[in-house]
CSV table of C-alpha atoms and ligand atoms in Angstrom, one decimal:
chain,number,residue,atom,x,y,z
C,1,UNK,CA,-5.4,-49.4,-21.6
C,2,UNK,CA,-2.4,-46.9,-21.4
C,3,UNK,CA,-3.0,-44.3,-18.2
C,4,UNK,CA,-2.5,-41.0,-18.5
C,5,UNK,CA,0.7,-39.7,-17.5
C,6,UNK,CA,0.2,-36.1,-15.3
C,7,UNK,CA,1.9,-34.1,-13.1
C,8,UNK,CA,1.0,-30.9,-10.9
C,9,UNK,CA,3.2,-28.3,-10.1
C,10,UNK,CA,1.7,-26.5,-7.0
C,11,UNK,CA,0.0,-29.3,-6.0
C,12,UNK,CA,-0.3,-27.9,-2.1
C,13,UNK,CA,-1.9,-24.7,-3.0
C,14,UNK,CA,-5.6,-24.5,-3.5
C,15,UNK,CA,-6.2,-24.9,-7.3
C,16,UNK,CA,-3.4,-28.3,-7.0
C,17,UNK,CA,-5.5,-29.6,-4.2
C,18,UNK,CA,-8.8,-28.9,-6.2
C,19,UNK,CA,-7.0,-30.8,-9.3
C,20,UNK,CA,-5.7,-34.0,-6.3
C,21,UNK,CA,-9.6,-34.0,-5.6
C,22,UNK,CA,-10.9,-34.0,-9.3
C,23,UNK,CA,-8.2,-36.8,-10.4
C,24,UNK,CA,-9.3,-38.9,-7.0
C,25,UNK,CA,-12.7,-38.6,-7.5
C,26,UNK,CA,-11.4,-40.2,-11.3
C,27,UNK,CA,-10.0,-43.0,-9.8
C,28,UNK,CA,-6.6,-41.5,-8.5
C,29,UNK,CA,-3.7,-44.2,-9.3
C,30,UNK,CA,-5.9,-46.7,-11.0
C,31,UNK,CA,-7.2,-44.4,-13.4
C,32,UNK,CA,-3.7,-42.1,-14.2
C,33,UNK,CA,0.0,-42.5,-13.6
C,34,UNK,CA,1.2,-39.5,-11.5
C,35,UNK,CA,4.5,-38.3,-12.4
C,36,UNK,CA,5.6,-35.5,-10.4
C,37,UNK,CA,3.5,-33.3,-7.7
C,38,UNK,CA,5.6,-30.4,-6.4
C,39,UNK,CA,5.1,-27.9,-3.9
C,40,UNK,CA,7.2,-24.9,-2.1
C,41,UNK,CA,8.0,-25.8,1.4
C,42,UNK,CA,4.8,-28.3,2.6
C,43,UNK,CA,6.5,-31.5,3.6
C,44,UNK,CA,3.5,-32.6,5.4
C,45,UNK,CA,0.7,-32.1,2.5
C,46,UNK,CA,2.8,-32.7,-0.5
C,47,UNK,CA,3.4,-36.2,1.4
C,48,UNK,CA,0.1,-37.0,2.2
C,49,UNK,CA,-1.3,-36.0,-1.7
C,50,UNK,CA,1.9,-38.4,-2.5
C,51,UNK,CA,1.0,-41.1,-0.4
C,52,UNK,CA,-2.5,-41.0,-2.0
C,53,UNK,CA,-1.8,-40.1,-6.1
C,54,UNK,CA,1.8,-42.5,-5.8
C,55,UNK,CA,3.7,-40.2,-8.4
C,56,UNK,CA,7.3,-40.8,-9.7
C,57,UNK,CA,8.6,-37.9,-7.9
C,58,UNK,CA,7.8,-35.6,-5.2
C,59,UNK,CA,9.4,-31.9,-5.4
C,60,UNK,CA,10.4,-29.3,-3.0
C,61,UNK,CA,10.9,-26.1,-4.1
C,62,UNK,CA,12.4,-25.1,-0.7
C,63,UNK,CA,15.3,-27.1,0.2
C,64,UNK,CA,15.4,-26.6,4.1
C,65,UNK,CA,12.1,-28.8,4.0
C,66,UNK,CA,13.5,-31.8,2.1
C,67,UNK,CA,14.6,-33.5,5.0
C,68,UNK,CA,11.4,-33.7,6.3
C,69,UNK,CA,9.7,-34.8,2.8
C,70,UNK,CA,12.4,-37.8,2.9
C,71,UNK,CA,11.3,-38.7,6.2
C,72,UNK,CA,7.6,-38.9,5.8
C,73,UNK,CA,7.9,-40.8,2.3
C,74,UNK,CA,10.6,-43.0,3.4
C,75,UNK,CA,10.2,-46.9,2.3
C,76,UNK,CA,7.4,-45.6,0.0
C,77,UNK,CA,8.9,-46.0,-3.2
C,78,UNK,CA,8.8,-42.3,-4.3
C,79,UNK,CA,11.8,-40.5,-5.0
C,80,UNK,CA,12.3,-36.7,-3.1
C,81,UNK,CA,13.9,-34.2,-4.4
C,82,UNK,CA,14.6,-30.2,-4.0
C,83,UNK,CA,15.6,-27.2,-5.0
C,84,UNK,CA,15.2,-25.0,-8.3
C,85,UNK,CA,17.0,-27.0,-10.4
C,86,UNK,CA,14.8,-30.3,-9.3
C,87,UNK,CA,11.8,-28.3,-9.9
C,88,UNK,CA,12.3,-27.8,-13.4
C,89,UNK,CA,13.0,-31.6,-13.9
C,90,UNK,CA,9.9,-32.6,-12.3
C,91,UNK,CA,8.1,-30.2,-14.6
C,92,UNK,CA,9.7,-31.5,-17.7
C,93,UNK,CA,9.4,-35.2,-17.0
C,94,UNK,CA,7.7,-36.1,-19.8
C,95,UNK,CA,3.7,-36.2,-18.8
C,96,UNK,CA,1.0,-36.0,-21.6
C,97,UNK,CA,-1.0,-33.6,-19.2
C,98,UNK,CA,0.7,-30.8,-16.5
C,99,UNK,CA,-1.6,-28.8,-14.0
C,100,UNK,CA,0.7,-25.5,-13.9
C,101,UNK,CA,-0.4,-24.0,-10.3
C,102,UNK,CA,2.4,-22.5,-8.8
C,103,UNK,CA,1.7,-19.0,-7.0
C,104,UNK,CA,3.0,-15.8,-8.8
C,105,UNK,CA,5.5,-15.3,-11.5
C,106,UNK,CA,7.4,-18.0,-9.9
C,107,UNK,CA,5.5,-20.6,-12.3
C,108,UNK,CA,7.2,-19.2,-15.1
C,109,UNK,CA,10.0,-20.9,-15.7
C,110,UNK,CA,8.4,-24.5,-14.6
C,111,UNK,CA,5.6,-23.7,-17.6
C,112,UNK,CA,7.6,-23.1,-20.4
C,113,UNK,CA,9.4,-26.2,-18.9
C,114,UNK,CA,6.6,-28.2,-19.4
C,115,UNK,CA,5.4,-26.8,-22.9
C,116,UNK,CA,9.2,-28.2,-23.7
C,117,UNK,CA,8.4,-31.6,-23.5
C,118,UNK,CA,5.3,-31.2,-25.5
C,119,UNK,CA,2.5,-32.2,-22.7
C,120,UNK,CA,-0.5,-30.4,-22.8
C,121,UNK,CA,-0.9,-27.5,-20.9
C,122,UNK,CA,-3.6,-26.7,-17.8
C,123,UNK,CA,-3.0,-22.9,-16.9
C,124,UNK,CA,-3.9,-21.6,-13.8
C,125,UNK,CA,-0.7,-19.9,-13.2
C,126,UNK,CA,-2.0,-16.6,-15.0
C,127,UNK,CA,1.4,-14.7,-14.0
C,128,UNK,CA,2.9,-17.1,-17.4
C,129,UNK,CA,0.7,-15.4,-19.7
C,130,UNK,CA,1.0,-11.6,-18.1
C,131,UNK,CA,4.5,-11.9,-17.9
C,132,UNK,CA,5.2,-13.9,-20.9
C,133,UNK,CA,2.6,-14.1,-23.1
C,134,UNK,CA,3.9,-14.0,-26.7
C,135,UNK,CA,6.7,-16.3,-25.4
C,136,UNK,CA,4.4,-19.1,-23.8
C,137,UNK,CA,2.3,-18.9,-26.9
C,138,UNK,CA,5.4,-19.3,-29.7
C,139,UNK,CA,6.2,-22.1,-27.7
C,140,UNK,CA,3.4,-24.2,-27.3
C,141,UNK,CA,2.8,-22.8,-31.4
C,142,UNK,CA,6.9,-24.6,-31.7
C,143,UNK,CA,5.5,-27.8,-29.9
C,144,UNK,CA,1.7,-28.0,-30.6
C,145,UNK,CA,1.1,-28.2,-27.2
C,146,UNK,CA,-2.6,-27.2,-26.2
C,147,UNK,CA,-2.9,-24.4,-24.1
C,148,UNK,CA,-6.1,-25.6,-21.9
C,149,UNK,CA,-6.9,-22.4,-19.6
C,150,UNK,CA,-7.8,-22.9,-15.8
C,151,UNK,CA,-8.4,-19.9,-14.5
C,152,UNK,CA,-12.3,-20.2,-14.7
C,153,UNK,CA,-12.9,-17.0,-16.5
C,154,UNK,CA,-10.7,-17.7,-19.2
C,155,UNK,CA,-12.2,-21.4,-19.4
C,156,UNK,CA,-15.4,-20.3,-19.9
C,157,UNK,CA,-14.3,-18.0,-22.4
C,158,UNK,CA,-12.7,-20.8,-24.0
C,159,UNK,CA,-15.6,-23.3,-23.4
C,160,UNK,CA,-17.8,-20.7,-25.9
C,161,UNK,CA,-15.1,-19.7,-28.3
C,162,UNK,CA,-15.8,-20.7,-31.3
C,163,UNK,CA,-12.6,-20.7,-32.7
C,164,UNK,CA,-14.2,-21.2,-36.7
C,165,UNK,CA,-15.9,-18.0,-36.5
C,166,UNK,CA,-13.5,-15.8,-35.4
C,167,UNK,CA,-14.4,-12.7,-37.3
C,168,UNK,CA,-17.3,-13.0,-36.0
C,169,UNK,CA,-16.6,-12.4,-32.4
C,170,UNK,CA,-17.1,-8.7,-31.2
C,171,UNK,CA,-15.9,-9.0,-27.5
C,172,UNK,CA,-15.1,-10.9,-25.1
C,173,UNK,CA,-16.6,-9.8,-21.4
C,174,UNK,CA,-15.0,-10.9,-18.3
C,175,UNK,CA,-16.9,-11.3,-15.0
C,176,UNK,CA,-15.3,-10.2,-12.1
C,177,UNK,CA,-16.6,-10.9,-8.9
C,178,UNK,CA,-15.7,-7.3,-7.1
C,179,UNK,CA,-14.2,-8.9,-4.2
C,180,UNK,CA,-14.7,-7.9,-0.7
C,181,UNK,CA,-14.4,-4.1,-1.3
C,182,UNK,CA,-17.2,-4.4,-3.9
C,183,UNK,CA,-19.2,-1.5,-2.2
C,184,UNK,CA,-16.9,0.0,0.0
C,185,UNK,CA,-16.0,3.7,-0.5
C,186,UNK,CA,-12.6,4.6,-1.4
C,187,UNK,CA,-12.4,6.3,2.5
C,188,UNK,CA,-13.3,3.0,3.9
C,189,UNK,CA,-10.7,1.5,2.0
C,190,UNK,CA,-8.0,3.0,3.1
C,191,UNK,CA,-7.9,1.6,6.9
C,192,UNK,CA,-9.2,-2.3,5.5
C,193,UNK,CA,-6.4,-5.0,7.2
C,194,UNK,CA,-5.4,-7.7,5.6
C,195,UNK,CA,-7.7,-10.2,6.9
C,196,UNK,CA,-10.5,-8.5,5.5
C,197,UNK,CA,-8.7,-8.3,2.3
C,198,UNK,CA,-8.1,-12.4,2.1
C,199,UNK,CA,-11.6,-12.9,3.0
C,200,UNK,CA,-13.1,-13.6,-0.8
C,201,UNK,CA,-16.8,-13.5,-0.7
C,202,UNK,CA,-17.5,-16.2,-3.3
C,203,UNK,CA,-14.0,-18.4,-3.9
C,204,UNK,CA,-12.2,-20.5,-2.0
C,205,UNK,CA,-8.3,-19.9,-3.0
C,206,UNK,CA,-4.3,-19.0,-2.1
C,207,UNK,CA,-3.8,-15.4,0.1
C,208,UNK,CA,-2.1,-14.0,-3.4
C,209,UNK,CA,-5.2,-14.1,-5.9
C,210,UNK,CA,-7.2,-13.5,-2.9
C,211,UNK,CA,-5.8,-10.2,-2.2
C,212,UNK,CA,-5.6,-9.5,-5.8
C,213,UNK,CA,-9.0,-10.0,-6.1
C,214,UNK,CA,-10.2,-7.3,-3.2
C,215,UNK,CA,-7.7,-4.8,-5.5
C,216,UNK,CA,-9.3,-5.6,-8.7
C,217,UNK,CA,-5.5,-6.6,-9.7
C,218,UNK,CA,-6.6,-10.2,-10.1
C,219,UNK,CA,-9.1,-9.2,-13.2
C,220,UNK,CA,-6.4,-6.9,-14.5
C,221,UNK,CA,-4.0,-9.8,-14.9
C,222,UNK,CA,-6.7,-12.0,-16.4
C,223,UNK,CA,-7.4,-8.9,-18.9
C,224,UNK,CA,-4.0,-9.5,-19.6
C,225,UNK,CA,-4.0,-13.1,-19.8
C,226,UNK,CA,-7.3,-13.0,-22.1
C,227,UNK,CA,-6.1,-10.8,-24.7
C,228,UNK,CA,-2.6,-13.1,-25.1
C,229,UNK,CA,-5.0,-16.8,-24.8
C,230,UNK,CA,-7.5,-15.2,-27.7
C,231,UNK,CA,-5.3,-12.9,-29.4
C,232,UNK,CA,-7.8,-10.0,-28.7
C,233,UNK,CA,-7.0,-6.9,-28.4
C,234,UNK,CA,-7.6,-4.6,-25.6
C,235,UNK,CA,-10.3,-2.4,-27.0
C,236,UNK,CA,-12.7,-5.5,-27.6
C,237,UNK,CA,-12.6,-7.2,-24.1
C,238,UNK,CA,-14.8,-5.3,-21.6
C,239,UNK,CA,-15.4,-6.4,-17.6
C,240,UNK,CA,-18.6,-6.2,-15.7
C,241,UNK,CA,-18.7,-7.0,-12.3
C,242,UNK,CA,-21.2,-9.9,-11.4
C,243,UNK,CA,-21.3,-10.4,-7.7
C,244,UNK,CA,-23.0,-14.1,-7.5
C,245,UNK,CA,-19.6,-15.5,-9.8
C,246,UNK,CA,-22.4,-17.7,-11.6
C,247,UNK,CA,-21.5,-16.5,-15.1
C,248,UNK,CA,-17.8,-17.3,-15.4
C,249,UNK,CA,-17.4,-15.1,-18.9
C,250,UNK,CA,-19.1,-15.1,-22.5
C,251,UNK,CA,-18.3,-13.9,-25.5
C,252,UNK,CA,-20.6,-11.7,-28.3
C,253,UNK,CA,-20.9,-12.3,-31.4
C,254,UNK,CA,-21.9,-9.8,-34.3
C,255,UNK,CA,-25.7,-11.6,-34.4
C,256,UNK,CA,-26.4,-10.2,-30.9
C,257,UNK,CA,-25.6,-13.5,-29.5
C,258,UNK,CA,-24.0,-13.5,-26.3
C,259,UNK,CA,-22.4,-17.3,-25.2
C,260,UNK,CA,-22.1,-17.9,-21.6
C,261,UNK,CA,-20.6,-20.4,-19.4
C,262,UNK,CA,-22.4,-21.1,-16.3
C,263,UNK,CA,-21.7,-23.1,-13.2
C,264,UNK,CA,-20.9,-23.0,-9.3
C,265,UNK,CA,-17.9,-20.4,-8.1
C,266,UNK,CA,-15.6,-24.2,-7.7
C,267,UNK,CA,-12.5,-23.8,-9.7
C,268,UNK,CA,-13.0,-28.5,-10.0
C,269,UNK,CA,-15.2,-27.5,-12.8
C,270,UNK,CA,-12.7,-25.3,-14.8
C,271,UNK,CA,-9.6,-27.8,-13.6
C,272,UNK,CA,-12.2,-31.1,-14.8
C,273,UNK,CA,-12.4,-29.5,-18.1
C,274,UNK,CA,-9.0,-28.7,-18.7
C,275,UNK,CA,-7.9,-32.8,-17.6
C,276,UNK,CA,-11.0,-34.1,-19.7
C,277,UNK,CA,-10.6,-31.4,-23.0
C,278,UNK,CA,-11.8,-32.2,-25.7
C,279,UNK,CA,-14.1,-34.2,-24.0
C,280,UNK,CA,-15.7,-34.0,-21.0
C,281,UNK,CA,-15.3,-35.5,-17.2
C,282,UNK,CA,-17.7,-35.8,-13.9
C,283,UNK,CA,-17.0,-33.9,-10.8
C,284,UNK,CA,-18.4,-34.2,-7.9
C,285,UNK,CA,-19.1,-30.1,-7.8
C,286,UNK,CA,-22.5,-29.0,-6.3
C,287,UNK,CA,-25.0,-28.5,-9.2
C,288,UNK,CA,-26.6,-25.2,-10.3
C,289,UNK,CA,-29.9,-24.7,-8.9
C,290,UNK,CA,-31.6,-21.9,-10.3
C,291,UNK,CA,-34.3,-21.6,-8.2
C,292,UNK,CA,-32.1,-21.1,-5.1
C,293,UNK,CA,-30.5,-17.5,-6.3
C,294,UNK,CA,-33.3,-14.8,-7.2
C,295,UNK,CA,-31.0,-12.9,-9.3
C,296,UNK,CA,-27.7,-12.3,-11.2
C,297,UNK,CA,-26.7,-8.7,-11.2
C,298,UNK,CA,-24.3,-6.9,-13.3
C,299,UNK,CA,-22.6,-3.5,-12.9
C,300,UNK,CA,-19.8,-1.2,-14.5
C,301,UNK,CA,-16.5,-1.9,-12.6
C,302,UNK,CA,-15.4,1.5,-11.0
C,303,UNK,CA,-11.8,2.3,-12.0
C,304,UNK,CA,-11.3,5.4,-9.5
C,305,UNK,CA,-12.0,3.0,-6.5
C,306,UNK,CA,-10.0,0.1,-8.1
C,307,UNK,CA,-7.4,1.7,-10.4
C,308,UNK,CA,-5.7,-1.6,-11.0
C,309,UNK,CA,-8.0,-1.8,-13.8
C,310,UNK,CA,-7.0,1.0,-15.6
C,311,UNK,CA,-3.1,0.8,-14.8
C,312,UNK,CA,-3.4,-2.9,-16.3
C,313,UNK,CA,-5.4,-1.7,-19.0
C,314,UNK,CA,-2.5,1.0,-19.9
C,315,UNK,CA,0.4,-1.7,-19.5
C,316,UNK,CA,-1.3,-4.1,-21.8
C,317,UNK,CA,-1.7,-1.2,-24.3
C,318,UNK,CA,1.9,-0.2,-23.6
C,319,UNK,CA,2.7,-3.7,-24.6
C,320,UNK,CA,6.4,-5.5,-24.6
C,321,UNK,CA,7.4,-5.9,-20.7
C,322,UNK,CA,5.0,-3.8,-19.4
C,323,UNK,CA,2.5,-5.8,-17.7
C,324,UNK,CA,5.8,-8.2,-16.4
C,325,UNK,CA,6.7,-5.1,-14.5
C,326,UNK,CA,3.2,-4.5,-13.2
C,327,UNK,CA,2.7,-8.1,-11.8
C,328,UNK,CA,6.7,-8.2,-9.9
C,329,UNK,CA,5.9,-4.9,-8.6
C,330,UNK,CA,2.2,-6.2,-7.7
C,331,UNK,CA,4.0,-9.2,-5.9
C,332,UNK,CA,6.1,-6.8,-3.9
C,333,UNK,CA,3.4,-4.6,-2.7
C,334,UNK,CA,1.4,-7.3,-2.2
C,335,UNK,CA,3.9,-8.6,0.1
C,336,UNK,CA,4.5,-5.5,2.0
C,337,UNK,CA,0.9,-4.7,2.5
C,338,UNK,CA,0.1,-8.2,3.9
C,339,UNK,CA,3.3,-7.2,6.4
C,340,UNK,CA,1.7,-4.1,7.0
C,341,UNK,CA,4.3,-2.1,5.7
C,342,UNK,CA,1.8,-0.6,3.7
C,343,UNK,CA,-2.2,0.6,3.3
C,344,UNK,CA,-4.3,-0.9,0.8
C,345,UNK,CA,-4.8,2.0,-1.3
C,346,UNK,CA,-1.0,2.0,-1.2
C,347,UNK,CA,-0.8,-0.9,-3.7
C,348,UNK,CA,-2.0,0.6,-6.6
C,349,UNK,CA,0.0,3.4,-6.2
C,350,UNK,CA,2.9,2.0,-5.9
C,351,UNK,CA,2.3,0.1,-8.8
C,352,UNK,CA,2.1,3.1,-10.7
C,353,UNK,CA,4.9,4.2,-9.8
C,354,UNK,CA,6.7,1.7,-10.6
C,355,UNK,CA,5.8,1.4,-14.1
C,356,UNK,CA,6.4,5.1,-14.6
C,357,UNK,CA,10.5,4.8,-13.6
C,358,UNK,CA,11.6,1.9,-15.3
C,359,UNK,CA,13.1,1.7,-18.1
C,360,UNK,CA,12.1,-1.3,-20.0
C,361,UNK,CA,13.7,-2.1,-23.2
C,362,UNK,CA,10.8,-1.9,-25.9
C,363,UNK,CA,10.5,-5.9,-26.7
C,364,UNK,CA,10.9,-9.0,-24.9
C,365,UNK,CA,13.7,-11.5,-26.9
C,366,UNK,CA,14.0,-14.3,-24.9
C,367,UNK,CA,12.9,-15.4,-20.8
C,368,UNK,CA,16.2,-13.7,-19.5
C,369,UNK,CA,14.6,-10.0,-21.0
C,370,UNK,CA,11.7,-11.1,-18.6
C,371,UNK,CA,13.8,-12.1,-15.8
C,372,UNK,CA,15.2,-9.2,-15.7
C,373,UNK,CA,12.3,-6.9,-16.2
C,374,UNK,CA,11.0,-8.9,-13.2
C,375,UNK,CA,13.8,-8.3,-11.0
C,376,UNK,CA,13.9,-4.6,-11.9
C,377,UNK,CA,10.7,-4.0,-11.0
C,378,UNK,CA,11.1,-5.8,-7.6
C,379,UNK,CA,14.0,-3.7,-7.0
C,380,UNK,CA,12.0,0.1,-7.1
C,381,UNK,CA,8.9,-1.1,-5.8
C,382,UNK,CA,10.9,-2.5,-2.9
C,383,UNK,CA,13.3,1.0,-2.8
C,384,UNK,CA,9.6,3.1,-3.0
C,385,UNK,CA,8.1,0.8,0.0
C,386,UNK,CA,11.5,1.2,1.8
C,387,UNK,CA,12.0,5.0,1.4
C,388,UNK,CA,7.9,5.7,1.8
C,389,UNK,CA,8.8,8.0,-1.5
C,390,UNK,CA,5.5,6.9,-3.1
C,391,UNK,CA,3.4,8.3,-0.5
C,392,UNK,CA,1.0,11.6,-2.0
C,393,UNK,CA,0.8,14.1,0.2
O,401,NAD,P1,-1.6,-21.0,-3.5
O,401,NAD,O1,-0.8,-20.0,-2.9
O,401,NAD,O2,-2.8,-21.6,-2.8
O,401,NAD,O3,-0.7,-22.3,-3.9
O,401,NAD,C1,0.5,-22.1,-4.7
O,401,NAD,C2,1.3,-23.4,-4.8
O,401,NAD,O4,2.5,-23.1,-5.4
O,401,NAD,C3,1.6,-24.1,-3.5
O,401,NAD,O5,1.7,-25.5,-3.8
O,401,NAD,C4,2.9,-23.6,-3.1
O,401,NAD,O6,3.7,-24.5,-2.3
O,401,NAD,C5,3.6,-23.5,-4.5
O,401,NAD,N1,4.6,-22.4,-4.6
O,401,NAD,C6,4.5,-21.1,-4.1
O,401,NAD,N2,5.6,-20.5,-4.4
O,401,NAD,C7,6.5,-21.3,-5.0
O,401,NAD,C8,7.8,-21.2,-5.6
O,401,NAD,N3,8.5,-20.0,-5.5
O,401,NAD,N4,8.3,-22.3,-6.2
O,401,NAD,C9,7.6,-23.4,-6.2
O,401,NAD,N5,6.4,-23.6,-5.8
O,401,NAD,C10,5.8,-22.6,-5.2
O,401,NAD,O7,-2.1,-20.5,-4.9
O,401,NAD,P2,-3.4,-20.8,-5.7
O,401,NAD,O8,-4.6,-20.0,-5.3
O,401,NAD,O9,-3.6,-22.3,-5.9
O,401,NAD,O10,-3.0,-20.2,-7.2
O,401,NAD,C11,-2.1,-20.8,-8.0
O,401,NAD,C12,-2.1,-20.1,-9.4
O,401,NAD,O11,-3.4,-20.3,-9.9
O,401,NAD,C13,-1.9,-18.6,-9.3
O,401,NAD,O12,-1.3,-18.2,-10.5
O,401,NAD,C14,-3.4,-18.1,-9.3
O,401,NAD,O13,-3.5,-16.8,-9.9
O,401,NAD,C15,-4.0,-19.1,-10.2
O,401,NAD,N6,-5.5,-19.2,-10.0
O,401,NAD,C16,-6.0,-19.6,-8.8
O,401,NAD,C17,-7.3,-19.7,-8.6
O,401,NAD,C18,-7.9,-20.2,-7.3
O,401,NAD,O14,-9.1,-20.3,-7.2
O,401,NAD,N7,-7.1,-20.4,-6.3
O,401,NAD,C19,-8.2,-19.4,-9.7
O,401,NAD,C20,-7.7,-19.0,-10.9
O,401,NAD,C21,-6.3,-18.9,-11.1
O,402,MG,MG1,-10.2,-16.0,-12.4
């Protein structure tokens, strides 16, 4: 039998070494034929996964640390490479299936890259669809590629979607897990540090979406990234905060049905379905056992102590490069609050300010409209952090 051919971009971070577990646990090499893994600047781990999957290619993003890739894979058979440039041929090496898990708006390019060559497409990277998503979508229309979502709200959405009844779907409702700050007043948020705010109660994953998820920016992107993967507008998807992260999302119909997806907070269950769609795969993930939790709770997410909701609410409605600008000037923030440049609350406000200066041409034509929406974007956020402007007094 022919093996599939895959590939995973970001294979270092945690959702690639989720999808190097689920593909082991297959049978690793026997089972597919790896094509490229890539990572940013992790010699050591990207060699190790590549010693283990044996893919075609092994990719640097950062080219300081090729050196040291060469070294550890040397006599192996598998060719190194760096740089930008040698990203985007990794990605586009023609695979039938590519995990796209790089951190941040930098998987942008590397996923349309991939929807190029026609493989299907497993989406963590949720920055694509924020930044992008009409473009991503025409695309993968152009090619027929399949747009498998990973990030495990949007796969559960999509595991109950029934896309023959369309009509018939009222709303989608996203679960969000609250993060760390879930009950903290807005008083005690001011002073949190940034360990607290990487410390996810529930999920395992990468400092960004970790620190986007004590914010509340992390279910503002995937509002976002829901309403572009469904074509749904704003006013019909709602999020409730469910701080267990059993129900990954569900959908209502117009019977009063409500469709749920269930499972353990592991993101091998969402990455399994997306490798196995349309059918279905074993993991190794721990089983639900209802009688172990009491409860499931559910509650009304508060938008004055997490107003990332409502400003990515607004740039969704705003529309065209709106919700680009958002996410680069999230990035930046993100960045200098980690650095401690700035306070938590900070973020959100500098956000907001961000979207209220630029000046965004109304539509986005093409990925250099993006680009430079993105760079924009970094640019004030990173004049307001620098000046201390944004501050309220
Ligand atoms: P991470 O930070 O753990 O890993 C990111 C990976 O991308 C690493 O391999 C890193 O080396 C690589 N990388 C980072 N910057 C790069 C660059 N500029 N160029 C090339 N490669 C680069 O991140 P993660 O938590 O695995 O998240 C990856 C994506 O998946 C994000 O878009 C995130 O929002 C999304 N996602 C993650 C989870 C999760 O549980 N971790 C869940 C849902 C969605
Ligand atoms: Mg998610």
């Amino acid at each position: 039998m022919v093996k599939r051919r895959v590939s995973i971009l970001g294979s270092t971070g945690s959702i690639g070494c989720s999808t190097v577990d689920v593909i082991s646990y297959l049978g690793g090499p026997e089972t597919f034929d790896i094509v490229s893994l890539t990572a940013g600047s992790n010699a050591k781990k990207l060699a190790e996964q590549a010693l283990i999957l044996r893919p075609d290619v092994a990719v640097l993003s950062d080219e300081s640390a090729l050196e040291d890739l060469a070294a550890l894979l040397a006599g192996s058979g598998i060719d190194v490479a760096a740089g930008d440039a040698a990203l985007i041929e990794a990605a586009g090496r023609g695979a039938d299936w590519v995990m796209s898990a790089i951190a941040g708006a930098a998987g942008l390019r590397p996923t349309l890259e991939v929807i190029r060559t026609g493989a299907s497409l497993a989406l963590a990277n949720k920055e694509s669809m924020v930044c992008a998503g009409p473009l991503v979508k025409a695309e993968a229309d152009r090619m027929s590629v399949p747009i498998l979502p990973v990030d495990s709200e949007h796969n559960a959405i999509f595991q109950v979607f029934d896309n023959t009844q369309r009509e018939a779907i009222e709303r989608l409702i996203l679960t969000a897990s609250g993060g760390p700050f879930r009950s903290f007043t807005l008083n005690e948020m001011r002073s949190v540090t940034p360990a607290q705010a990487l410390a996810h109660p529930n999920w395992s994953m990468g400092d960004g979406i970790s620190l986007d998820s004590a914010t509340m920016f992390n279910k503002g992107l995937e509002l976002i990234e829901a309403a572009h993967l469904f074509d749904m507008p704003s006013s019909k998807i709602e999020i409730v905060v469910h701080p267990q992260s059993v129900v990954h999302s569900m959908v209502a119909y117009c019977d009063g049905s409500v469709l749920a997806q269930m499972g353990s907070p592991d993101m091998r269950t969402p990455i399994a379905n997306a490798l196995g769609w349309p059918d279905r795969v074993e993991t190794n993930v721990e089983r639900l056992d209802f009688a172990k939790f009491s409860r499931l709770d559910f509650e009304t997410p508060d938008e004055t102590r997490f107003p990332a909701l409502r400003i990515a609410r607004e740039a969704l409605e705003a529309g065209g490069l709106a919700p680009c600008a958002m996410n680069a000037a999230k990035e930046v923030a993100a960045s200098a609050f980690v650095a401690k440049k700035i306070g938590f609350l900070d973020l959100a406000v500098i956000v907001e300010q961000v979207l209220n200066k630029i000046n965004l041409p109304g539509k986005a034509t093409d990925i250099n409209d993006i680009l430079a929406a993105d760079c924009e974007a970094r640019r004030i956020a990173a004049e307001l952090i620098a000046s201390g402007s944004y501050r309220q007094f």
